[in-house]
GROMACS .gro file of C-alpha atoms in nm:
model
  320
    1UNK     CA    1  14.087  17.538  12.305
    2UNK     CA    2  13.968  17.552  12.678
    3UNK     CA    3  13.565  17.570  12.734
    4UNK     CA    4  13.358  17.880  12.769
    5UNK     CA    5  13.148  17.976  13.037
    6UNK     CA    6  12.775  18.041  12.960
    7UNK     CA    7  12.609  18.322  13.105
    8UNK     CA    8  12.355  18.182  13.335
    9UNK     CA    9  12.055  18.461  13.228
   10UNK     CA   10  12.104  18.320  12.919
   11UNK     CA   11  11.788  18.258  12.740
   12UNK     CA   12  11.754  17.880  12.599
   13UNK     CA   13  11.591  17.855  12.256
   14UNK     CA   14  11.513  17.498  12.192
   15UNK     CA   15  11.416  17.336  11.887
   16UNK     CA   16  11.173  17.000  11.973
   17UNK     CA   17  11.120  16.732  11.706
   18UNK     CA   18  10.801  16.544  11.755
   19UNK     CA   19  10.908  16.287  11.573
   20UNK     CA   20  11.225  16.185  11.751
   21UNK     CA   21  11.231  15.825  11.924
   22UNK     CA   22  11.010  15.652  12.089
   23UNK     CA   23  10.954  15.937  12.346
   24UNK     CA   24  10.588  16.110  12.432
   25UNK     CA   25  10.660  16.414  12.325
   26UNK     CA   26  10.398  16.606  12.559
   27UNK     CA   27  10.542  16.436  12.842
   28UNK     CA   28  10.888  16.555  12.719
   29UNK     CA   29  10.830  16.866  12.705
   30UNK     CA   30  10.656  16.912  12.987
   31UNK     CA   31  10.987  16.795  13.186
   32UNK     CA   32  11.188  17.041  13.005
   33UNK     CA   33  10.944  17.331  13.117
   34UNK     CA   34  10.936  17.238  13.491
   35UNK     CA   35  11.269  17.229  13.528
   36UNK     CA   36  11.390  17.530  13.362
   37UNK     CA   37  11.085  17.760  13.485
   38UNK     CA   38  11.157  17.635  13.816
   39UNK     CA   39  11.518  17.743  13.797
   40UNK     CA   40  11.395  18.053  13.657
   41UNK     CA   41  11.557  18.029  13.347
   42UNK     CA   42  11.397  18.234  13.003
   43UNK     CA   43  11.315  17.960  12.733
   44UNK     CA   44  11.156  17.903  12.414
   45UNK     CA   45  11.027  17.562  12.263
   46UNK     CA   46  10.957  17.535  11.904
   47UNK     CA   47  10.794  17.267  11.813
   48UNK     CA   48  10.877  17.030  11.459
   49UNK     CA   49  10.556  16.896  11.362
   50UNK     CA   50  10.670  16.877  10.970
   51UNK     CA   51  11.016  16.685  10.975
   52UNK     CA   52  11.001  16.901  10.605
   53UNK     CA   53  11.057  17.239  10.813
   54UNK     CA   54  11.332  17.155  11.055
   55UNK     CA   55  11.625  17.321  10.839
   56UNK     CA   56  11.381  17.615  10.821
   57UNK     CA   57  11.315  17.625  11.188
   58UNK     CA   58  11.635  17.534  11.311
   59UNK     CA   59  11.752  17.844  11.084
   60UNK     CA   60  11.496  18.083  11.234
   61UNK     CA   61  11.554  17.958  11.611
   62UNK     CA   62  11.915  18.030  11.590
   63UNK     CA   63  11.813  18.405  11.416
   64UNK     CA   64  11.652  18.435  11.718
   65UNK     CA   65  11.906  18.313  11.938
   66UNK     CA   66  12.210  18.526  11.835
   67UNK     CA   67  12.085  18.897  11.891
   68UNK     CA   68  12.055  18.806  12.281
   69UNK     CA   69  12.335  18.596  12.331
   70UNK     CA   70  12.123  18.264  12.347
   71UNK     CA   71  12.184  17.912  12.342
   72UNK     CA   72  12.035  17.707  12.094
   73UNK     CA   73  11.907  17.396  12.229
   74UNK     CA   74  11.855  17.014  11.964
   75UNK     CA   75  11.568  16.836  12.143
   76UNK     CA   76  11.576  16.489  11.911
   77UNK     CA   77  11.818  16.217  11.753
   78UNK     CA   78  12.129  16.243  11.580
   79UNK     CA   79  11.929  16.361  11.233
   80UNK     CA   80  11.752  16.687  11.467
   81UNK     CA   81  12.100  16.736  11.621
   82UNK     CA   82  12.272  16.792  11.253
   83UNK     CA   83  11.979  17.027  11.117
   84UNK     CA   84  12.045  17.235  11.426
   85UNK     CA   85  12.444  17.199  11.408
   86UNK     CA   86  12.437  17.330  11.054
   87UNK     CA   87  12.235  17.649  11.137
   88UNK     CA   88  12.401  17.725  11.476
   89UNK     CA   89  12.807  17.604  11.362
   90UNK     CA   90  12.843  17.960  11.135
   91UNK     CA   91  12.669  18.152  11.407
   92UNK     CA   92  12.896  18.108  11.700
   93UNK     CA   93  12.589  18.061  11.973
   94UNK     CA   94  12.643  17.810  12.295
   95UNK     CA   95  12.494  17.481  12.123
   96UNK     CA   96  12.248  17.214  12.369
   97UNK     CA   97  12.171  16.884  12.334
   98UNK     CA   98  11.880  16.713  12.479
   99UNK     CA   99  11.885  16.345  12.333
  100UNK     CA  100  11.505  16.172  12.193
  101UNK     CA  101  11.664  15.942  11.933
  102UNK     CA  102  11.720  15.571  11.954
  103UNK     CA  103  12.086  15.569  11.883
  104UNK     CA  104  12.236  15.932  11.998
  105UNK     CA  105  12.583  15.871  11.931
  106UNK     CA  106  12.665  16.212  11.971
  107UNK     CA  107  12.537  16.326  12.279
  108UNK     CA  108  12.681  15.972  12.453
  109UNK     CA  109  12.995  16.048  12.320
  110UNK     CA  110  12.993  16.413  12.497
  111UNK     CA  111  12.882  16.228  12.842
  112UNK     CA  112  12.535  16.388  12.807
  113UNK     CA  113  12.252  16.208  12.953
  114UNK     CA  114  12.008  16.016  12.795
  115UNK     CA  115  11.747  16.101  13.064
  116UNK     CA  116  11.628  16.438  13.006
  117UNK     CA  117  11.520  16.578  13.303
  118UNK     CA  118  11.921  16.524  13.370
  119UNK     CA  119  12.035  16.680  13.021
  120UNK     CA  120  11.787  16.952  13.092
  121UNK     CA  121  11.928  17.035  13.419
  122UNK     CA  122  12.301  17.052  13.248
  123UNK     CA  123  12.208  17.347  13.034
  124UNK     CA  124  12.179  17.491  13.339
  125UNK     CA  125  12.526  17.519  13.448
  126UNK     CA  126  12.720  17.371  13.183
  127UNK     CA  127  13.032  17.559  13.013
  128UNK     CA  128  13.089  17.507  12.630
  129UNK     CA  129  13.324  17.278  12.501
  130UNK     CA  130  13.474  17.356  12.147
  131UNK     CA  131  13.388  17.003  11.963
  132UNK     CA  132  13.474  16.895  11.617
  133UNK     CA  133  13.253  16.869  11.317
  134UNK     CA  134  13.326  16.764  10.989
  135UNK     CA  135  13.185  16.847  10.654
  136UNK     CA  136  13.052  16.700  10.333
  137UNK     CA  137  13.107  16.978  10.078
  138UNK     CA  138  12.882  17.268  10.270
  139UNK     CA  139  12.710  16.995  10.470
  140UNK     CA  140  12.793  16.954  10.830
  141UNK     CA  141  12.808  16.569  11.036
  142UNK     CA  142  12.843  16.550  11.421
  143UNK     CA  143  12.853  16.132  11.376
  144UNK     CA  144  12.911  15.990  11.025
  145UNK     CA  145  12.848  16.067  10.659
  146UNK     CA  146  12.855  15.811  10.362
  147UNK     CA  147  12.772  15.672  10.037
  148UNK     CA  148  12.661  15.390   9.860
  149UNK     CA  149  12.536  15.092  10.067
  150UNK     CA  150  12.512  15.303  10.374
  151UNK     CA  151  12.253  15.555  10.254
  152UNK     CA  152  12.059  15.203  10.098
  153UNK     CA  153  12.035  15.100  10.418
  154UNK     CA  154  11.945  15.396  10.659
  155UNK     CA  155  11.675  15.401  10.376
  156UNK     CA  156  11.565  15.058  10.440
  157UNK     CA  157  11.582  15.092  10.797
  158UNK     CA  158  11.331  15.392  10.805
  159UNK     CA  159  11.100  15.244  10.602
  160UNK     CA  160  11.147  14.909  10.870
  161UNK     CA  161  11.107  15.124  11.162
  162UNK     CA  162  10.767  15.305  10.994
  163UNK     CA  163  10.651  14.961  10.994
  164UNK     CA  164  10.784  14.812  11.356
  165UNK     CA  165  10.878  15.101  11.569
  166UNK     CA  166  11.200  15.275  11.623
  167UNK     CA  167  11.432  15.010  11.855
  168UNK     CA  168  11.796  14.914  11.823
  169UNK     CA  169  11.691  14.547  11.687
  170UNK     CA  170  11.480  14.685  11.404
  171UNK     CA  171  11.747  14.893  11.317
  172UNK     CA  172  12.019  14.542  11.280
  173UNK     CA  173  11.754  14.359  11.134
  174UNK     CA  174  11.665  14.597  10.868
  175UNK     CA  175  12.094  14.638  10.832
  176UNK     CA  176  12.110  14.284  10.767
  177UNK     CA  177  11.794  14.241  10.527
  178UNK     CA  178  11.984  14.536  10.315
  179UNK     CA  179  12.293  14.308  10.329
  180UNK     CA  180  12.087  13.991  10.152
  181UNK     CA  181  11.988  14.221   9.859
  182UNK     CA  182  12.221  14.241   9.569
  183UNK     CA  183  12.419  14.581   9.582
  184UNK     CA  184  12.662  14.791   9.354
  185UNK     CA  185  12.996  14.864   9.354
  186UNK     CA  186  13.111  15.226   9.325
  187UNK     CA  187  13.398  15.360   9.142
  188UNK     CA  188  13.539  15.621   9.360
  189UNK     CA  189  13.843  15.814   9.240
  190UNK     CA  190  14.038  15.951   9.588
  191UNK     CA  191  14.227  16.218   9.623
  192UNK     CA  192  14.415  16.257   9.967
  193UNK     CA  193  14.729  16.428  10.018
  194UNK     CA  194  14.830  16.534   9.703
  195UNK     CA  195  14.780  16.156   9.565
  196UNK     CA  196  14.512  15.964   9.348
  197UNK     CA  197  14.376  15.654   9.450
  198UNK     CA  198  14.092  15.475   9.266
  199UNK     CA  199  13.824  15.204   9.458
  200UNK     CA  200  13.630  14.998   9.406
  201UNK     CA  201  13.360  14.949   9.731
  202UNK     CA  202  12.988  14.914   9.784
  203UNK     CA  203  13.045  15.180  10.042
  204UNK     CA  204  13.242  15.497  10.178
  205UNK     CA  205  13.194  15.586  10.549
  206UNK     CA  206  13.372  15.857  10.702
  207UNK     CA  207  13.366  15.895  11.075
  208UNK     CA  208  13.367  16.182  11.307
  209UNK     CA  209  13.229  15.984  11.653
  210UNK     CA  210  13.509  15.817  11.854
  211UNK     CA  211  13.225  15.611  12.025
  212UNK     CA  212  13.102  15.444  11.726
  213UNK     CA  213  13.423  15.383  11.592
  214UNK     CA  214  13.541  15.258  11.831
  215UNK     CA  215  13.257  15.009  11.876
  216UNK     CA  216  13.279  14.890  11.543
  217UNK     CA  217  13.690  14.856  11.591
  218UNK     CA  218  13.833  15.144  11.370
  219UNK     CA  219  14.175  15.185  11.525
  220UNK     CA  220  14.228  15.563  11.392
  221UNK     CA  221  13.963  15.637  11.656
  222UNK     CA  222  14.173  15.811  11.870
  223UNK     CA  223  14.274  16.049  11.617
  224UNK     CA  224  13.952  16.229  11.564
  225UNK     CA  225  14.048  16.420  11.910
  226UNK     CA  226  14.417  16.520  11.734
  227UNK     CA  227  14.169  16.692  11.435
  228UNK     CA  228  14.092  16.424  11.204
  229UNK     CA  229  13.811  16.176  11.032
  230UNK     CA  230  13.841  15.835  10.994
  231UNK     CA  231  13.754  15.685  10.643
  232UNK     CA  232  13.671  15.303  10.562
  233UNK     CA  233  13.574  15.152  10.277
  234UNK     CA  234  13.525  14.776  10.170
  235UNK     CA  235  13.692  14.591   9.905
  236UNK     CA  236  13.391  14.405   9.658
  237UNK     CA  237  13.327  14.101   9.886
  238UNK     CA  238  13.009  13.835   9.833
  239UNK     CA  239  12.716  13.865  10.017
  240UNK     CA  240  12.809  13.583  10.267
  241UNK     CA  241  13.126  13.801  10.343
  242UNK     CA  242  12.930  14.086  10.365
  243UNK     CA  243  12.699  13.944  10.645
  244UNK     CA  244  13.045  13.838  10.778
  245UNK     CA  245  13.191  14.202  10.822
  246UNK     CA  246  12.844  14.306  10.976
  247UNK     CA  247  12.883  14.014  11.257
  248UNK     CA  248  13.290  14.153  11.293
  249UNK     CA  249  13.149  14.515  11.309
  250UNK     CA  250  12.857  14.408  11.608
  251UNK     CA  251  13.194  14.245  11.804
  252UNK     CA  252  13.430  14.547  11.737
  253UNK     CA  253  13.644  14.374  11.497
  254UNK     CA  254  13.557  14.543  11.188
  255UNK     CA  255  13.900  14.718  11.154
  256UNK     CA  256  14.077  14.380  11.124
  257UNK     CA  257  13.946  14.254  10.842
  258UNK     CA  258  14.169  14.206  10.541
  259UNK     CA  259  13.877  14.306  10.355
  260UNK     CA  260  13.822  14.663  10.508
  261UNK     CA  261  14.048  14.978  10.419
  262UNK     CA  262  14.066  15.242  10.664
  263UNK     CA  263  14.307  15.619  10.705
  264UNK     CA  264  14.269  15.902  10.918
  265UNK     CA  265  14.270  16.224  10.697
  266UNK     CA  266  14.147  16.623  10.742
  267UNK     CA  267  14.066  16.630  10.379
  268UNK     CA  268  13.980  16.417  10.096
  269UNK     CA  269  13.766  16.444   9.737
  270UNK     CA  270  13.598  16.163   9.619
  271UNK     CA  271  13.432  16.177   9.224
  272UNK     CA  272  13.268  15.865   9.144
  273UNK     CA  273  13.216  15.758   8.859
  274UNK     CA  274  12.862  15.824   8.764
  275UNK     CA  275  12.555  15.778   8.482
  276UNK     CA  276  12.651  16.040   8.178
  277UNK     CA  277  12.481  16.355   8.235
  278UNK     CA  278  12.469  16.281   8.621
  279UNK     CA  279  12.657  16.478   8.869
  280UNK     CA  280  12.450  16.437   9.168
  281UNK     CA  281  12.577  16.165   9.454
  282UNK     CA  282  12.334  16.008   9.732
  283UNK     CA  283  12.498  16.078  10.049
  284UNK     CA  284  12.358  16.015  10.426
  285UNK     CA  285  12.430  16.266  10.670
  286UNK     CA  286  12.412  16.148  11.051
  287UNK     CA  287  12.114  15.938  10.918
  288UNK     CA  288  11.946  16.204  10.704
  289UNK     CA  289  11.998  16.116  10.322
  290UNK     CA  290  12.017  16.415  10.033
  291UNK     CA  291  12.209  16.441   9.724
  292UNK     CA  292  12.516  16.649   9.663
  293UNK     CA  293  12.704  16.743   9.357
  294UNK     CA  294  13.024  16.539   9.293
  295UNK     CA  295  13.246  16.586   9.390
  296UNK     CA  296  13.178  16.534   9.726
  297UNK     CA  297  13.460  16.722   9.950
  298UNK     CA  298  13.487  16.542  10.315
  299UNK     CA  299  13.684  16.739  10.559
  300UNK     CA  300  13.684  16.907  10.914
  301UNK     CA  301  13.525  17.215  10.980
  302UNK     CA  302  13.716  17.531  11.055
  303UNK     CA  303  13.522  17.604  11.291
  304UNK     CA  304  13.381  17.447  11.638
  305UNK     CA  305  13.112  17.366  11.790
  306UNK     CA  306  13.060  17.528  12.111
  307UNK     CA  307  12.843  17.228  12.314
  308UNK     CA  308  12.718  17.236  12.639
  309UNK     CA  309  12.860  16.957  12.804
  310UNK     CA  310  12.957  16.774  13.149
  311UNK     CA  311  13.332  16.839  13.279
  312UNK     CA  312  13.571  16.562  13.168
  313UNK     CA  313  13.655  16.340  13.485
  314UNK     CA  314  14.007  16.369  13.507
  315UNK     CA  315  13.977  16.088  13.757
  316UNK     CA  316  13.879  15.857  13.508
  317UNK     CA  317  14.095  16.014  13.258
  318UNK     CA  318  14.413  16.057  13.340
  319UNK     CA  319  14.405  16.300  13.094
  320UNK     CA  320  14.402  16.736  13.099
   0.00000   0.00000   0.00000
């Protein structure tokens, strides 16, 4: 699909999480502000003071939004960016990114920049791109979505980064702490076109970011631009092998371990095996963690995203 130009009159609703990064969020917004008012341009900033609400508001900006033909802005990390995704993806509005987290895969991926005083600017006279997102049952992921050890540790590492700040070394560290402690095997039974497989892993990742795979070394990268996820799991290794695979995955070699599966699919369903009387499953969506009922459906959206984004340089490229 070719990108669609934005009406510049367009009003900008943006949703603002206070709680995003490392950023001063006064100072943030106050950026955001002098740039757009001195372009002239209608806005609206809503403000997340209750990380609690942001499904809520993020629902009620984009209510807002539609009726005049807005754009709905995500002012925050990868977690804000995926509450806003899932309540603008059904509408159809122009979606914005303007990235506060300490990671943002998504908006690097999309050549968006990190400063925002630059990413503000781009809203300004950027068309939107139709982008891929992919689903976990009804709930949408811009970057990644997992279970098992994953969720464990983007639990840990929250409750590191309430303690020592939000940085990209608290965020290893607290990954490799999680890697020490004893952790469970799942028993995953996969079903993937029109076959069965059954696993045994600690973990199932599924990526939709060609950045991060590609930093870890997933070779079915590429094919999440021909309409497809990447999945990779981990055959039951020791802990000392574990640490290994971490130290593989920080050099970009993680896809060449013997002890790492990983296919590129559009659709899978994984039922693990669970506690009797259990059919919930801890999953972690883009960083945010929630629990789904099993089983848990991976697959791309029918729909895209329409993000605001710089023009690809062709230059660079070599690619139309």
């Amino acid at each position: 699909m070719i990108p669609v130009s934005v009406d510049p009159n367009a009003p900008l609703f943006i949703v603002l999480n206070v709680g995003s990064g490392n950023h001063d969020t006064a100072k943030t917004r106050a950026i955001i502000e002098e740039i757009l008012t001195h372009a002239g341009r209608e806005h609206h900033i809503s403000m997340v003071e209750d990380p609690a609400r942001l499904h809520d508001l993020a629902r009620q900006t984009v209510e807002k939004a539609k009726p005049r033909g807005g754009v709905v802005v995500a002012a925050g990390g990868d977690g804000t960016l995926n509450a806003v995704a899932q309540a603008t993806l059904p509408s159809g509005c122009p979606f914005g990114v303007l990235p506060q987290g300490t990671f943002n895969y998504f908006s690097r991926t999309h050549g968006i920049p990190s400063d925002t005083a630059e990413a503000a600017r781009l809203l300004l006279t950027a068309r939107a791109h139709p982008v891929q997102v992919g689903l976990v049952n009804d709930r949408v992921f811009l970057v990644n979505a997992s279970m098992g050890l994953y969720p464990q540790l983007l639990e840990n590492r929250e409750a590191y980064k309430q303690q020592f700040g939000r940085s990209r070394l608290v965020a290893f560290w607290a990954g490799f702490i999680s890697l020490l402690r004893e952790h469970r095997q799942l028993r995953l039974r996969i079903e993937y076109r029109g076959e069965t497989r059954v696993v045994r892993t600690p973990t199932l990742f599924v990526g939709n970011n060609r950045l991060q795979l590609e930093q870890i070394g997933i070779p079915q990268a590429y094919l999440l631009e021909q309409g497809q996820l990447a999945a990779i799991s981990l055959r039951p290794v020791g802990t000392l092998a574990m640490l290994w695979l971490l130290l593989r995955g920080a050099f970009g070699q993680l896809g060449e371990a013997d002890s790492v599966s990983h296919f590129a699919f559009k659709h899978i369903s994984v039922t693990p095996a669970l506690p009797y009387g259990s059919r919930r499953v801890k999953i972690a969506t883009d960083g945010e963690i929630e629990w789904l009922q099993a089983p848990i459906e991976f697959r791309v959206a029918p729909e895209f995203l329409f993000l605001l984004k710089p023009e690809p340089d062709l230059s660079v490229s070599g690619q139309s």
